[in-house]
PDB file of C-alpha atoms in Angstrom:
ATOM      1  CA  LEU A 298      87.918  97.784 134.613  1.00 64.00           C
ATOM      2  CA  ARG A 299      84.153  97.444 134.147  1.00 74.00           C
ATOM      3  CA  LEU A 300      84.554  97.589 130.349  1.00 69.00           C
ATOM      4  CA  LEU A 301      87.324  94.996 130.498  1.00 70.00           C
ATOM      5  CA  LYS A 302      85.125  92.636 132.519  1.00 74.00           C
ATOM      6  CA  SER A 303      82.190  93.202 130.165  1.00 77.00           C
ATOM      7  CA  GLY A 304      84.268  92.147 127.159  1.00 74.00           C
ATOM      8  CA  ILE A 305      83.865  95.505 125.398  1.00 78.00           C
ATOM      9  CA  ILE A 306      87.606  96.052 125.845  1.00 84.00           C
ATOM     10  CA  LYS A 307      90.066  93.186 125.436  1.00 86.00           C
ATOM     11  CA  LEU A 308      93.521  93.268 126.983  1.00 90.00           C
ATOM     12  CA  VAL A 309      96.065  91.942 124.490  1.00 94.00           C
ATOM     13  CA  ARG A 310      99.663  90.825 124.714  1.00 96.00           C
ATOM     14  CA  PRO A 311     102.203  90.249 121.940  1.00 98.00           C
ATOM     15  CA  GLY A 312     101.048  87.337 119.793  1.00 97.00           C
ATOM     16  CA  ASP A 313      97.342  87.699 120.601  1.00 98.00           C
ATOM     17  CA  LYS A 314      94.943  87.770 117.656  1.00 97.00           C
ATOM     18  CA  VAL A 315      91.373  89.042 117.599  1.00 95.00           C
ATOM     19  CA  GLU A 316      88.801  89.725 114.920  1.00 94.00           C
ATOM     20  CA  VAL A 317      86.444  92.687 115.067  1.00 90.00           C
ATOM     21  CA  LYS A 318      83.785  93.199 112.389  1.00 91.00           C
ATOM     22  CA  GLY A 319      85.893  91.520 109.711  1.00 94.00           C
ATOM     23  CA  ALA A 320      89.174  93.182 110.675  1.00 96.00           C
ATOM     24  CA  LYS A 321      91.870  90.770 111.815  1.00 98.00           C
ATOM     25  CA  ILE A 322      94.062  92.339 114.485  1.00 98.00           C
ATOM     26  CA  GLU A 323      97.343  90.897 115.729  1.00 98.00           C
ATOM     27  CA  ALA A 324      99.221  92.388 118.674  1.00 99.00           C
ATOM     28  CA  VAL A 325     102.950  92.428 117.940  1.00 99.00           C
ATOM     29  CA  PRO A 326     105.846  93.301 120.261  1.00 99.00           C
ATOM     30  CA  ALA A 327     106.905  96.930 120.744  1.00 99.00           C
ATOM     31  CA  TYR A 328     109.844  97.721 123.008  1.00 98.00           C
ATOM     32  CA  ASN A 329     113.150  99.554 123.301  1.00 98.00           C
ATOM     33  CA  VAL A 330     116.611  98.122 122.969  1.00 97.00           C
ATOM     34  CA  ASN A 331     118.676 101.326 122.949  1.00 97.00           C
ATOM     35  CA  LYS A 332     116.573 104.230 124.292  1.00 96.00           C
ATOM     36  CA  PHE A 333     117.306 104.699 127.984  1.00 96.00           C
ATOM     37  CA  ARG A 334     115.534 106.691 130.705  1.00 95.00           C
ATOM     38  CA  SER A 335     118.569 106.067 132.941  1.00 96.00           C
ATOM     39  CA  PRO A 336     121.675 103.886 132.583  1.00 95.00           C
ATOM     40  CA  GLY A 337     120.556 100.338 131.818  1.00 94.00           C
ATOM     41  CA  VAL A 338     116.817 101.158 132.031  1.00 96.00           C
ATOM     42  CA  VAL A 339     114.974 101.468 128.705  1.00 97.00           C
ATOM     43  CA  TYR A 340     111.790 103.512 128.315  1.00 96.00           C
ATOM     44  CA  HIS A 341     109.704 100.588 127.076  1.00 97.00           C
ATOM     45  CA  PRO A 342     111.088  97.274 128.382  1.00 97.00           C
ATOM     46  CA  LYS A 343     110.189  94.093 126.501  1.00 98.00           C
ATOM     47  CA  GLU A 344     108.989  92.586 129.791  1.00 97.00           C
ATOM     48  CA  GLU A 345     106.137  95.136 129.991  1.00 97.00           C
ATOM     49  CA  GLY A 346     104.477  93.461 127.013  1.00 97.00           C
ATOM     50  CA  SER A 347     103.772  96.670 125.088  1.00 97.00           C
ATOM     51  CA  VAL A 348     102.358  96.182 121.623  1.00 98.00           C
ATOM     52  CA  GLY A 349     102.015  97.501 118.131  1.00 99.00           C
ATOM     53  CA  TYR A 350      99.368  96.129 115.788  1.00 99.00           C
ATOM     54  CA  VAL A 351      99.033  94.493 112.404  1.00 99.00           C
ATOM     55  CA  ILE A 352      95.502  95.074 111.155  1.00 99.00           C
ATOM     56  CA  GLU A 353      94.212  93.252 108.096  1.00 99.00           C
ATOM     57  CA  LEU A 354      91.084  94.464 106.356  1.00 98.00           C
ATOM     58  CA  ASP A 355      89.977  93.589 102.832  1.00 97.00           C
ATOM     59  CA  GLY A 356      93.367  91.979 102.172  1.00 97.00           C
ATOM     60  CA  VAL A 357      95.387  95.065 103.147  1.00 98.00           C
ATOM     61  CA  ARG A 358      97.803  94.658 106.060  1.00 99.00           C
ATOM     62  CA  ILE A 359      98.598  97.794 108.087  1.00 99.00           C
ATOM     63  CA  TYR A 360     101.305  97.873 110.751  1.00 99.00           C
ATOM     64  CA  HIS A 361     101.153 100.436 113.553  1.00 99.00           C
ATOM     65  CA  ALA A 362     104.516 100.001 115.261  1.00 99.00           C
ATOM     66  CA  GLY A 363     103.676 101.741 118.538  1.00 97.00           C
ATOM     67  CA  ASP A 364     106.510 103.008 120.768  1.00 97.00           C
ATOM     68  CA  THR A 365     109.428 100.844 119.719  1.00 98.00           C
ATOM     69  CA  ASP A 366     112.938 100.558 118.420  1.00 98.00           C
ATOM     70  CA  PHE A 367     113.893  98.453 115.394  1.00 98.00           C
ATOM     71  CA  ILE A 368     113.482  95.031 116.996  1.00 99.00           C
ATOM     72  CA  PRO A 369     114.203  91.515 115.654  1.00 98.00           C
ATOM     73  CA  GLU A 370     110.487  90.676 115.415  1.00 98.00           C
ATOM     74  CA  MET A 371     110.087  93.285 112.646  1.00 98.00           C
ATOM     75  CA  ARG A 372     112.317  91.369 110.239  1.00 97.00           C
ATOM     76  CA  ASN A 373     109.538  88.915 109.314  1.00 95.00           C
ATOM     77  CA  LEU A 374     106.682  91.400 108.964  1.00 98.00           C
ATOM     78  CA  GLU A 375     104.603  91.100 105.811  1.00 98.00           C
ATOM     79  CA  VAL A 376     102.626  94.331 105.568  1.00 99.00           C
ATOM     80  CA  ASP A 377     101.421  96.726 102.901  1.00 99.00           C
ATOM     81  CA  VAL A 378     101.494  99.916 104.976  1.00 99.00           C
ATOM     82  CA  ALA A 379     103.730 100.701 107.952  1.00 99.00           C
ATOM     83  CA  LEU A 380     103.149 103.539 110.405  1.00 99.00           C
ATOM     84  CA  ILE A 381     106.569 103.900 111.961  1.00 99.00           C
ATOM     85  CA  PRO A 382     107.936 106.184 114.712  1.00 98.00           C
ATOM     86  CA  VAL A 383     110.887 108.381 113.679  1.00 98.00           C
ATOM     87  CA  SER A 384     111.567 110.970 116.397  1.00 95.00           C
ATOM     88  CA  GLY A 385     114.244 109.232 118.454  1.00 92.00           C
ATOM     89  CA  THR A 386     114.460 109.750 122.254  1.00 91.00           C
ATOM     90  CA  PHE A 387     111.661 107.254 123.126  1.00 95.00           C
ATOM     91  CA  VAL A 388     111.453 105.443 119.763  1.00 97.00           C
ATOM     92  CA  MET A 389     113.499 104.825 116.608  1.00 97.00           C
ATOM     93  CA  THR A 390     115.492 107.597 115.024  1.00 98.00           C
ATOM     94  CA  ALA A 391     114.819 108.385 111.366  1.00 98.00           C
ATOM     95  CA  GLU A 392     117.885 106.341 110.458  1.00 98.00           C
ATOM     96  CA  GLU A 393     116.774 103.331 112.519  1.00 98.00           C
ATOM     97  CA  ALA A 394     113.239 103.550 111.120  1.00 99.00           C
ATOM     98  CA  ALA A 395     114.614 103.589 107.572  1.00 99.00           C
ATOM     99  CA  GLU A 396     116.728 100.519 108.355  1.00 99.00           C
ATOM    100  CA  ALA A 397     113.584  98.809 109.668  1.00 99.00           C
ATOM    101  CA  VAL A 398     111.401  99.475 106.613  1.00 99.00           C
ATOM    102  CA  ASN A 399     114.304  98.681 104.289  1.00 99.00           C
ATOM    103  CA  THR A 400     114.360  95.272 105.967  1.00 98.00           C
ATOM    104  CA  PHE A 401     110.669  94.307 105.906  1.00 99.00           C
ATOM    105  CA  LYS A 402     109.750  96.363 102.819  1.00 99.00           C
ATOM    106  CA  PRO A 403     106.150  97.589 103.148  1.00 99.00           C
ATOM    107  CA  LYS A 404     104.650  99.074  99.988  1.00 99.00           C
ATOM    108  CA  VAL A 405     104.190 102.404 101.805  1.00 99.00           C
ATOM    109  CA  ALA A 406     105.653 103.803 105.021  1.00 99.00           C
ATOM    110  CA  ILE A 407     104.147 106.671 106.999  1.00 99.00           C
ATOM    111  CA  PRO A 408     106.413 108.326 109.589  1.00 98.00           C
ATOM    112  CA  MET A 409     104.793 109.158 112.933  1.00 97.00           C
ATOM    113  CA  HIS A 410     105.521 110.155 116.539  1.00 94.00           C
ATOM    114  CA  TYR A 411     107.236 113.442 115.775  1.00 93.00           C
ATOM    115  CA  GLY A 412     106.338 117.057 116.416  1.00 87.00           C
ATOM    116  CA  ALA A 413     104.273 116.729 119.599  1.00 86.00           C
ATOM    117  CA  ILE A 414     106.676 115.884 122.421  1.00 88.00           C
ATOM    118  CA  VAL A 415     109.991 115.341 120.627  1.00 90.00           C
ATOM    119  CA  GLY A 416     111.201 115.476 117.064  1.00 91.00           C
ATOM    120  CA  ASP A 417     109.913 117.526 114.167  1.00 92.00           C
ATOM    121  CA  LYS A 418     109.129 117.291 110.469  1.00 95.00           C
ATOM    122  CA  SER A 419     112.831 117.145 109.624  1.00 96.00           C
ATOM    123  CA  ASP A 420     112.862 113.650 111.194  1.00 97.00           C
ATOM    124  CA  ALA A 421     110.126 112.555 108.780  1.00 97.00           C
ATOM    125  CA  GLU A 422     111.935 114.142 105.842  1.00 98.00           C
ATOM    126  CA  ARG A 423     115.242 112.467 106.770  1.00 98.00           C
ATOM    127  CA  PHE A 424     113.397 109.131 107.048  1.00 98.00           C
ATOM    128  CA  LYS A 425     111.909 109.644 103.581  1.00 99.00           C
ATOM    129  CA  LYS A 426     115.362 110.254 102.067  1.00 99.00           C
ATOM    130  CA  LEU A 427     116.790 107.095 103.630  1.00 99.00           C
ATOM    131  CA  ALA A 428     113.869 104.716 103.101  1.00 99.00           C
ATOM    132  CA  GLU A 429     113.944 102.474 100.036  1.00 98.00           C
ATOM    133  CA  VAL A 430     110.132 102.251  99.957  1.00 99.00           C
ATOM    134  CA  ASP A 431     107.445 104.793  99.117  1.00 99.00           C
ATOM    135  CA  VAL A 432     107.018 107.238 102.012  1.00 99.00           C
ATOM    136  CA  VAL A 433     104.011 109.479 102.590  1.00 98.00           C
ATOM    137  CA  ILE A 434     104.412 112.329 105.067  1.00 98.00           C
ATOM    138  CA  LEU A 435     100.988 113.313 106.343  1.00 96.00           C
ATOM    139  CA  GLU A 436     100.305 117.004 106.906  1.00 90.00           C
ATOM    140  CA  LYS A 437      98.221 118.515 109.688  1.00 83.00           C
ATOM    141  CA  GLU A 438      95.057 120.185 108.477  1.00 77.00           C
TER     142      GLU A 438
END
């Protein structure tokens, strides 16, 4: 709370834009539409105001989707690189993530959010087969 009051940390909501040392950062919506913790209750409700980010630096636009499903707001994204969740359960499945990137067409997509709590590398590999954009699967060192 002290850091928030000091301005070192800024609380953002979907639609907010900030600039930090030349990097333009836009908070974009991230929420679930079909991943439920119990009947009728999604894991990440839109009303919570959770966010992903579009970061622009030196003319390159990078999208970090956050914890989200394929949502309508993604359709108009204009990004070069997309970091996109693929593990299902709390976020998009590999199939849903492929549908998302096939819609907004980044130059490169990087699957994420698999292998720690849920999902595994097979989710990333399935995403790569279905995506109609270049996909880079990062390996742990």
